[in-house]
C-alpha atoms as one frame of an Amber mdcrd trajectory, in Angstrom:
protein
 -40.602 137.438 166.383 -41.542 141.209 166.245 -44.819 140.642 165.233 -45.666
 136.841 166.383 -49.284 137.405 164.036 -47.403 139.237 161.201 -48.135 135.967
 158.730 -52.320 136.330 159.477 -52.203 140.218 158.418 -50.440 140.481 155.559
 -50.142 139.248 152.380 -46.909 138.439 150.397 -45.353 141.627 148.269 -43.319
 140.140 145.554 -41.319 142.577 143.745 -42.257 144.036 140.771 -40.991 144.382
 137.012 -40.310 146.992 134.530 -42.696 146.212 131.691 -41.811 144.320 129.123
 -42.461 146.213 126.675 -39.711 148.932 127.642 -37.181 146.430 129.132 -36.421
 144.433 126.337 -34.882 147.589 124.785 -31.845 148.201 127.301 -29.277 145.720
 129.504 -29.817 147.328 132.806 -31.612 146.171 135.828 -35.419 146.007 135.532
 -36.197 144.845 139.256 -38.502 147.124 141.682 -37.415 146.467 144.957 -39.204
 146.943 148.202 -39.674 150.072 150.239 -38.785 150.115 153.244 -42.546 149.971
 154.253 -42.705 147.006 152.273 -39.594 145.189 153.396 -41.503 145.505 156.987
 -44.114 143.762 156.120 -43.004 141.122 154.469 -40.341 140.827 157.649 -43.532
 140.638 160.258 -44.667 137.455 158.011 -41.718 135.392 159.147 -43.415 132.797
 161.935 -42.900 132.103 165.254 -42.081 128.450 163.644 -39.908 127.058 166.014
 -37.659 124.992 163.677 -36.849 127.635 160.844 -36.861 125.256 157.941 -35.432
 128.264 155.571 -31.990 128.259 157.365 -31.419 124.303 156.036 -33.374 125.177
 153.018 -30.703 127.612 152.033 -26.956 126.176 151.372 -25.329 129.129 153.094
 -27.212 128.450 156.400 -28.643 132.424 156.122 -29.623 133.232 159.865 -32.902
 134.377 157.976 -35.611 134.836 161.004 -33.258 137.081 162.847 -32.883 139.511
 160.035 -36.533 139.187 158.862 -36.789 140.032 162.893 -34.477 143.124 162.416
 -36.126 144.402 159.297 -39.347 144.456 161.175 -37.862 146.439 163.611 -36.332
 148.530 161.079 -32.207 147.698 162.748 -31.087 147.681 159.015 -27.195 147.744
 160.206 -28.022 145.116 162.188 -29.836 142.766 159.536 -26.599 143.854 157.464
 -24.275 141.861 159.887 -26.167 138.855 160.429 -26.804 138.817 156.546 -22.972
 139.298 156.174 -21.995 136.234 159.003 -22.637 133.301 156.398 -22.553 135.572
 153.278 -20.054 137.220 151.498 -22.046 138.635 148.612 -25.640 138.549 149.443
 -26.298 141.435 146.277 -25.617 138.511 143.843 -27.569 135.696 145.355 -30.958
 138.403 146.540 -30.675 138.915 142.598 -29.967 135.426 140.718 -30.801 132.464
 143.079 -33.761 130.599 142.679 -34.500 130.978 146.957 -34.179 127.176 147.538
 -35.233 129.284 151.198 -38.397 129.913 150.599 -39.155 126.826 148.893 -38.492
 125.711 153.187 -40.228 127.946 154.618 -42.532 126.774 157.014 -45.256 128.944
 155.772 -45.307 127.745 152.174 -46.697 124.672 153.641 -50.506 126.014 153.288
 -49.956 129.848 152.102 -47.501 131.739 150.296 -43.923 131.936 151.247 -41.984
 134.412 153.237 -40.567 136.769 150.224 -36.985 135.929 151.964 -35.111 136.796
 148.671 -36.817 140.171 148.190 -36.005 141.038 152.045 -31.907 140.132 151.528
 -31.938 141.996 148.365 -33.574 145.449 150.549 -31.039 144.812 153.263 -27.532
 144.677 150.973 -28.968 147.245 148.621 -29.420 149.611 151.851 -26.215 148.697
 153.251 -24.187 149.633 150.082 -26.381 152.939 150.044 -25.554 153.669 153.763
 -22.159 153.260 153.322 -22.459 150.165 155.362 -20.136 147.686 153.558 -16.827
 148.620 154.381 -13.251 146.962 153.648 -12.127 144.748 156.842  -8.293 144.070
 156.145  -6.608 141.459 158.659  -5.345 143.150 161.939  -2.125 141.003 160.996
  -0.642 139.729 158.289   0.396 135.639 158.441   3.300 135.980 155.916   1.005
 132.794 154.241   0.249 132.714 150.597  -2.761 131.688 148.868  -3.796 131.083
 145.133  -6.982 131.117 143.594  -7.742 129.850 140.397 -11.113 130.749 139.281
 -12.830 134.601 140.062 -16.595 132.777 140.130 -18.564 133.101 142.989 -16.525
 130.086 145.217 -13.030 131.959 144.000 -13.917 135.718 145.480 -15.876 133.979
 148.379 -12.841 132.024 149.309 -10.306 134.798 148.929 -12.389 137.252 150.875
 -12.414 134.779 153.537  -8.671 133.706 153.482  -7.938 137.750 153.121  -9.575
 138.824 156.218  -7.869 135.830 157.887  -4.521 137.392 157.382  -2.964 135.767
 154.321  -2.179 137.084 150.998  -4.537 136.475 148.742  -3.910 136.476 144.647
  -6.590 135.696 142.291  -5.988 134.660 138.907  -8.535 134.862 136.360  -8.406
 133.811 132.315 -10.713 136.097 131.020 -10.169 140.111 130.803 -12.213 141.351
 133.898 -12.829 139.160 137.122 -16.177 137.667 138.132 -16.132 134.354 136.346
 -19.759 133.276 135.464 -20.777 136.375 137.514 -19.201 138.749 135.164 -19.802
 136.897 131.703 -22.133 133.731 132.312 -25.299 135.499 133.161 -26.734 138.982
 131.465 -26.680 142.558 132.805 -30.528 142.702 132.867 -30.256 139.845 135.865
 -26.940 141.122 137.246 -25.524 144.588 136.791 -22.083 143.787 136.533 -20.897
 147.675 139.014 -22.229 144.932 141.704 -18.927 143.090 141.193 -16.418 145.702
 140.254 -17.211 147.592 143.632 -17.070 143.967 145.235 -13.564 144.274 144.365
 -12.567 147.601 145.506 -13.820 146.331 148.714 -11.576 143.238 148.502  -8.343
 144.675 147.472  -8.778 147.046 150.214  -8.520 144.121 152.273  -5.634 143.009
 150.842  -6.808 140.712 147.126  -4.794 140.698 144.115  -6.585 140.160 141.106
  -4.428 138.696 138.073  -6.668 138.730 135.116  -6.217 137.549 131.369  -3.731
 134.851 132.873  -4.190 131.391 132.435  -2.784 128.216 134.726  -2.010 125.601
 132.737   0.844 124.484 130.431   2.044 126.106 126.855   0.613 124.121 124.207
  -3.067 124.155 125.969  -5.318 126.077 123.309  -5.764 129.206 124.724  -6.952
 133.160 123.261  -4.366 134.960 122.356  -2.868 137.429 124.674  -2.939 135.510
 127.954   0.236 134.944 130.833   0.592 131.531 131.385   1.289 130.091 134.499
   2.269 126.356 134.973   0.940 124.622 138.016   4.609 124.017 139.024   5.151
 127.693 139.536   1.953 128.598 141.246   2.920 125.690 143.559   6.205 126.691
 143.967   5.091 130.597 144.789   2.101 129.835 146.633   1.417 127.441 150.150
  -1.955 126.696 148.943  -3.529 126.536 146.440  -7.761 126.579 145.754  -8.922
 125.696 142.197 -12.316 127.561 141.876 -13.015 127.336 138.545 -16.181 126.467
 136.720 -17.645 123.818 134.902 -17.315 125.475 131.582 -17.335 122.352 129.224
 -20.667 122.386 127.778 -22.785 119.450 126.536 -22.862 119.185 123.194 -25.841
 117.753 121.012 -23.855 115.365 118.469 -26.571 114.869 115.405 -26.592 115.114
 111.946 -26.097 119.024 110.961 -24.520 120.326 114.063 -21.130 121.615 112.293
 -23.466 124.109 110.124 -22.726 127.813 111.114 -25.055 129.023 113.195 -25.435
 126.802 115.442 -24.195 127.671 119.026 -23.181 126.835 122.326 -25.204 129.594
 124.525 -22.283 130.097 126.931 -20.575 131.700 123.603 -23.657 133.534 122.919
 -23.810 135.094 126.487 -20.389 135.871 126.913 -19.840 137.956 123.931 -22.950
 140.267 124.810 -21.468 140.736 127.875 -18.255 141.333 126.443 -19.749 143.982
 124.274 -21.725 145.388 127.178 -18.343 146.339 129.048 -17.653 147.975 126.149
 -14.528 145.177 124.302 -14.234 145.004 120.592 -15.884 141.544 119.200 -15.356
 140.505 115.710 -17.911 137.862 114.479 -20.469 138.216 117.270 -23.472 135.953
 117.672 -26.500 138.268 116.684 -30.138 137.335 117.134 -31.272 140.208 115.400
 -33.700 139.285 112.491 -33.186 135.750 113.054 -35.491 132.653 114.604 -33.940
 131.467 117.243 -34.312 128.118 118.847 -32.877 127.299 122.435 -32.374 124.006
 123.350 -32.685 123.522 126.894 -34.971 124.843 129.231 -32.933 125.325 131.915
 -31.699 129.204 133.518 -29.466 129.353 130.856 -31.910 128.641 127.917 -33.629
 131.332 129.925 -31.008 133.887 129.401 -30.589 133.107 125.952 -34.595 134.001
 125.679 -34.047 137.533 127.312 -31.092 138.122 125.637 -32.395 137.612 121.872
 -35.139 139.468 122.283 -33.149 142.303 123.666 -31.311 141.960 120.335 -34.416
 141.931 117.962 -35.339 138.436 117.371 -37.907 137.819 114.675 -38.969 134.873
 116.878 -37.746 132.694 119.977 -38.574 129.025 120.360 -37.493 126.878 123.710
 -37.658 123.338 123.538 -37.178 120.669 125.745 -36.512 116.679 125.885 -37.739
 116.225 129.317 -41.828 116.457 129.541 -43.460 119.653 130.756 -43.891 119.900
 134.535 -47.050 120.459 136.900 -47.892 124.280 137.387 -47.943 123.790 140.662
 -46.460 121.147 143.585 -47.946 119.172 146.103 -46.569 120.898 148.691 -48.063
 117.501 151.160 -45.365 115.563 149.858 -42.211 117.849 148.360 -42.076 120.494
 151.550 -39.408 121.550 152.324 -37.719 120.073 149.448 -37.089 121.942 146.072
 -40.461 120.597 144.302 -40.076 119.971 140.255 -43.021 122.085 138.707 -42.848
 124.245 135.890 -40.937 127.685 136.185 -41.999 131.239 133.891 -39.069 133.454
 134.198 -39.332 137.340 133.332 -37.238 136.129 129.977 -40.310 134.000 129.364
 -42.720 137.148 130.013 -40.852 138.932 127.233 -41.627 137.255 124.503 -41.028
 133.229 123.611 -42.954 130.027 122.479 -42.012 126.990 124.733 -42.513 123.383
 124.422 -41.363 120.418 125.972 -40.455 116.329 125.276 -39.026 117.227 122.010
 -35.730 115.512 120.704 -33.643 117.191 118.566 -32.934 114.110 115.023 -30.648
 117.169 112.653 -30.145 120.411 111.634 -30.482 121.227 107.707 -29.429 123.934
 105.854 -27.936 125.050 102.909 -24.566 126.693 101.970 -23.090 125.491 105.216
 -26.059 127.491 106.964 -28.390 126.041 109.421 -32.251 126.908 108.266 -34.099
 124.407 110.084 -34.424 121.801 113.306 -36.034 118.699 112.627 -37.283 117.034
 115.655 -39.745 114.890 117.072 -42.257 114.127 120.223 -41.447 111.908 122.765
 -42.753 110.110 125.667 -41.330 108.890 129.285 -42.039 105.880 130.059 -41.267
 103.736 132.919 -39.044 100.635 132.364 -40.729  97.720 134.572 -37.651  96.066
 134.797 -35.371  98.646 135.914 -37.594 101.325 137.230 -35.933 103.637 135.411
 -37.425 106.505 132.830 -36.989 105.599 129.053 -37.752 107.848 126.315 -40.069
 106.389 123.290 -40.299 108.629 119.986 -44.303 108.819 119.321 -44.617 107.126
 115.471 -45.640 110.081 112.785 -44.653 112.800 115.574 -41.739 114.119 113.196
 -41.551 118.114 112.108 -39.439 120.867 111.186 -38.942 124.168 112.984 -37.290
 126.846 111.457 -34.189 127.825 112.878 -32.088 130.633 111.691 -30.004 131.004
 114.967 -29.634 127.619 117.468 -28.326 127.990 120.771 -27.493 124.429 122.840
 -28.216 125.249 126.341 -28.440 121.743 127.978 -25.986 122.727 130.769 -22.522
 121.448 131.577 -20.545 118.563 131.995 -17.266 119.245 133.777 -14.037 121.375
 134.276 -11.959 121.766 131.357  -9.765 118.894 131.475  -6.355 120.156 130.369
  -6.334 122.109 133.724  -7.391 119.288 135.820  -4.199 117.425 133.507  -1.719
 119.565 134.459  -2.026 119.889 137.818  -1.886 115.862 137.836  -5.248 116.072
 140.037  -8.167 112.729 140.730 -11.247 113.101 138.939 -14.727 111.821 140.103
 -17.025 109.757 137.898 -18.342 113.107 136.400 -15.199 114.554 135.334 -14.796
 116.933 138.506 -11.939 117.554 141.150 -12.316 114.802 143.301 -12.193 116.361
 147.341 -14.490 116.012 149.835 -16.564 118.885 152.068 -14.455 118.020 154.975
 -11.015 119.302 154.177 -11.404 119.874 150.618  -8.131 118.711 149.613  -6.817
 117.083 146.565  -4.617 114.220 145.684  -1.738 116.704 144.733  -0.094 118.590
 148.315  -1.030 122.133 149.048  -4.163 121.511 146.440  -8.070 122.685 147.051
 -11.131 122.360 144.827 -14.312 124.453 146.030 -17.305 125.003 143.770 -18.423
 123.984 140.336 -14.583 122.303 139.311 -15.451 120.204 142.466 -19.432 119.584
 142.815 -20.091 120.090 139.280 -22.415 122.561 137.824 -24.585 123.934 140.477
 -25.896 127.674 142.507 -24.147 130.750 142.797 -25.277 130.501 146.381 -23.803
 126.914 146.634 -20.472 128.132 144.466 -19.860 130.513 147.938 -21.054 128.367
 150.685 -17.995 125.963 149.092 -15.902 128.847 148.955 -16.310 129.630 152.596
 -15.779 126.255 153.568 -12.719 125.780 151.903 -11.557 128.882 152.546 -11.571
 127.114 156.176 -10.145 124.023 155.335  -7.286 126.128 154.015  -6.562 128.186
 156.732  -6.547 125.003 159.037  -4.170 123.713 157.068  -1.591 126.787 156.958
  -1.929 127.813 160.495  -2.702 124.464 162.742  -6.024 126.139 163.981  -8.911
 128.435 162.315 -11.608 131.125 163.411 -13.158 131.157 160.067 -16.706 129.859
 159.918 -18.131 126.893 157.587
């Protein structure tokens, strides 16, 4: 390392917020990065450790010591390239992943992490200031073609990668503007959505096509209005491969007394139609928190957004609740290092404004004139089942109450691919509902068929969505050509 005692003289630099105050009156960005002063710094902490923990820690293998190394030494072009060797889109995951890294780092054993998420996000935002990031279209074409269903995270990673490779690359997308969960899943204020449209000037320079607003499946699926239809037949017809890359966008639902009363919503639904309005399309009948006490169920990233977002939209109140019981503030780090350690996580959404509570189940929702009003829930407790070793939840007797709800939003994560696509295509599932393909070759049952990302792992990272990408993005370029130079 460039500064072998770096870790002993300076302390961690986390970056900073916008207040609160002023940020939960606008969509845009709110994160202080590091100077480049700063970015030093925090790249002379990296150890000397020997066994960099950080690169297993993080599902894209990041080659993090070297370009901690390089920021030290201020080589930002450098640090760019070895960022860029395992990761297609490091601006999206140095602004929205939890840094499973740093969690591995060797010095959060006994002292505060390596800020390795803060450093990535200095070294892409300087690169796309530089003029760094350039196209890099194939020196030769392979006259192979390549379909991608799904423009998430695994989808562009996997086209980018198949692109440069030499084949011809077309993207197909449902919604009305590419980027998946990217572009509608998760709010401005987290991700400012220019990240991905320059993204894809860079990628059809390199040869992409983007299809948006069309939809693979077969007529009689229930669609939005105003989509192209594809059948699987003629994608596989057009196409030598093909990669579904789609998400895990069927949400689970929360199936008690009251739940068909208006105003009660699946927070997917809520997101996407800010975000929708944000970029500026038409909505009629949008889900508005203004005025309203809003409850999120689920305390999850998602529940998270749906915090930041109300309040952005003038809330009268904001309530999370959640069944499981409320974690430790802090881990042992003796026994979870270097694994992901469960102990209880304050977002900025959190910061903003919002009452949270935990092992709460949800019995109804009442209201009146087809309008919910109120939750009625109750406390529970886990306890352990001596016969099965498993964790059973008890109701505590006399622990019942009512919360008033105005506005609900079910945020309790997802529980597979939407099946009518998985149907037509004829393709295995797994136990959970998802693609079944393995993370050797990550084929399918049907020929010329791939599943990368959430359709085949199930709901999971952004950073995970494009490690699955790349890989497949291998796997499929084996398969076409008989040999590969891609990476895993």
């Amino acid at each position: 390392m460039g500064k072998t005692t770096g870790f002993l003289e300076f302390e961690r630099i986390s970056e900073s917020y916008e207040p609160a105050s002023t940020r939960i009156k606008h969509y845009r960005e709110f994160v202080l990065a590091l100077d480049d002063k700063q970015a030093q710094q925090q790249g002379a902490r990296c150890m000397d450790c020997g066994i960099p923990f950080c690169t297993n820690g993080c599902p894209v293998n990041n080659i993090i010591p070297d370009w901690n190394d390089l920021v030290y030494r201020q080589e930002w072009k450098q640090a760019l390239g070895t960022l860029h060797s395992t990761n297609n889109f490091p601006e999206f995951t140095g602004r929205i992943c939890p840094a499973p890294c740093e969690t591995a780092c060797t010095l959060n054993i006994n002292n505060d992490a390596v800020g390795i998420k803060s450093i990535e996000h200095a070294i892409i935002d300087k690169g796309w200031e530089k003029g760094w990031v350039v196209p890099q279209p194939p020196a030769k074409k392979t006259g192979k073609r390549v379909a991608v269903v799904g423009s998430g995270p695994a989808g562009l990673a996997a086209a980018q990668q198949l692109s440069r490779a030499g084949h011809s690359v077309t993207v197909f997308e449902k919604s009305n503007r590419i980027g998946g969960l990217l572009r509608y899943g998760i709010p401005d204020f987290k991700l400012d959505k220019s990240l991905i449209d320059r993204r894809m000037t860079q990628m059809e320079a390199e040869g992409v096509e983007f299809r948006a607003s069309t939809y693979i499946g077969v007529p009689g699926d229930t669609v939005e209005d105003g989509l192209t239809i594809i059948s699987p037949a003629e994608l596989q017809k057009a196409f030598d491969a093909i990669i579904m890359a789609g998400g895990a966008e069927v949400p689970r639902d929360l199936p008690v007394p009251g739940r068909e009363l208006n105003g009660v919503h699946f927070a997917m639904d809520f997101l996407r139609q800010q975000n929708k309005v944000n970029a500026g399309d038409r909505l009629s009948g949008q889900i508005v928190a203004k005025g309203k006490h809003v409850v999120v169920i689920g305390g999850g990233d998602t529940g998270s957004d749906c915090v930041g977002t109300s309040n952005r939209q003038g809330a009268a109140s904001v309530t999370q609740i959640e069944l499981m019981s409320k974690l430790p503030d802090e881990e042992n780090r003796e026994l979870t290092w270097p694994y992901w350690p469960a102990k209880l996580r304050t977002s900025s959404s959190h910061e903003e404004g919002c009452q949270r509570d935990w092992a709460i189940v949800t019995k109804a929702f009442q209201g009146e004139k087809g309008k919910v009003e109120k939750l009625v829930g109750a406390r529970v407790e886990w306890l352990r089942d001596e016969a099965t070793g498993q964790m059973k939840m008890a109701e505590i007797e006399g622990s019942g109450f009512e919360l008033k709800a105005d506005l609900v939003l079910l945020a309790m994560g997802f529980v597979a691919p939407v099946p009518a696509v998985l149907d037509a295509f004829g393709l295995d599932r797994d136990a959970r509902g998802n693609i079944r393909a393995n993370t050797e070759d990550y084929r399918t049952n049907v020929d010329k068929v791939f599943a990368a990302g959430d359709m085949r792992r199930g709901q999971s990272l952004v950073v995970w969505a494009i490690r699955e990408g790349r890989q497949c993005a291998r796997a499929v370029d084996q398969y076409l050509m008989g040999e590969t130079v891609l990476p895993r």
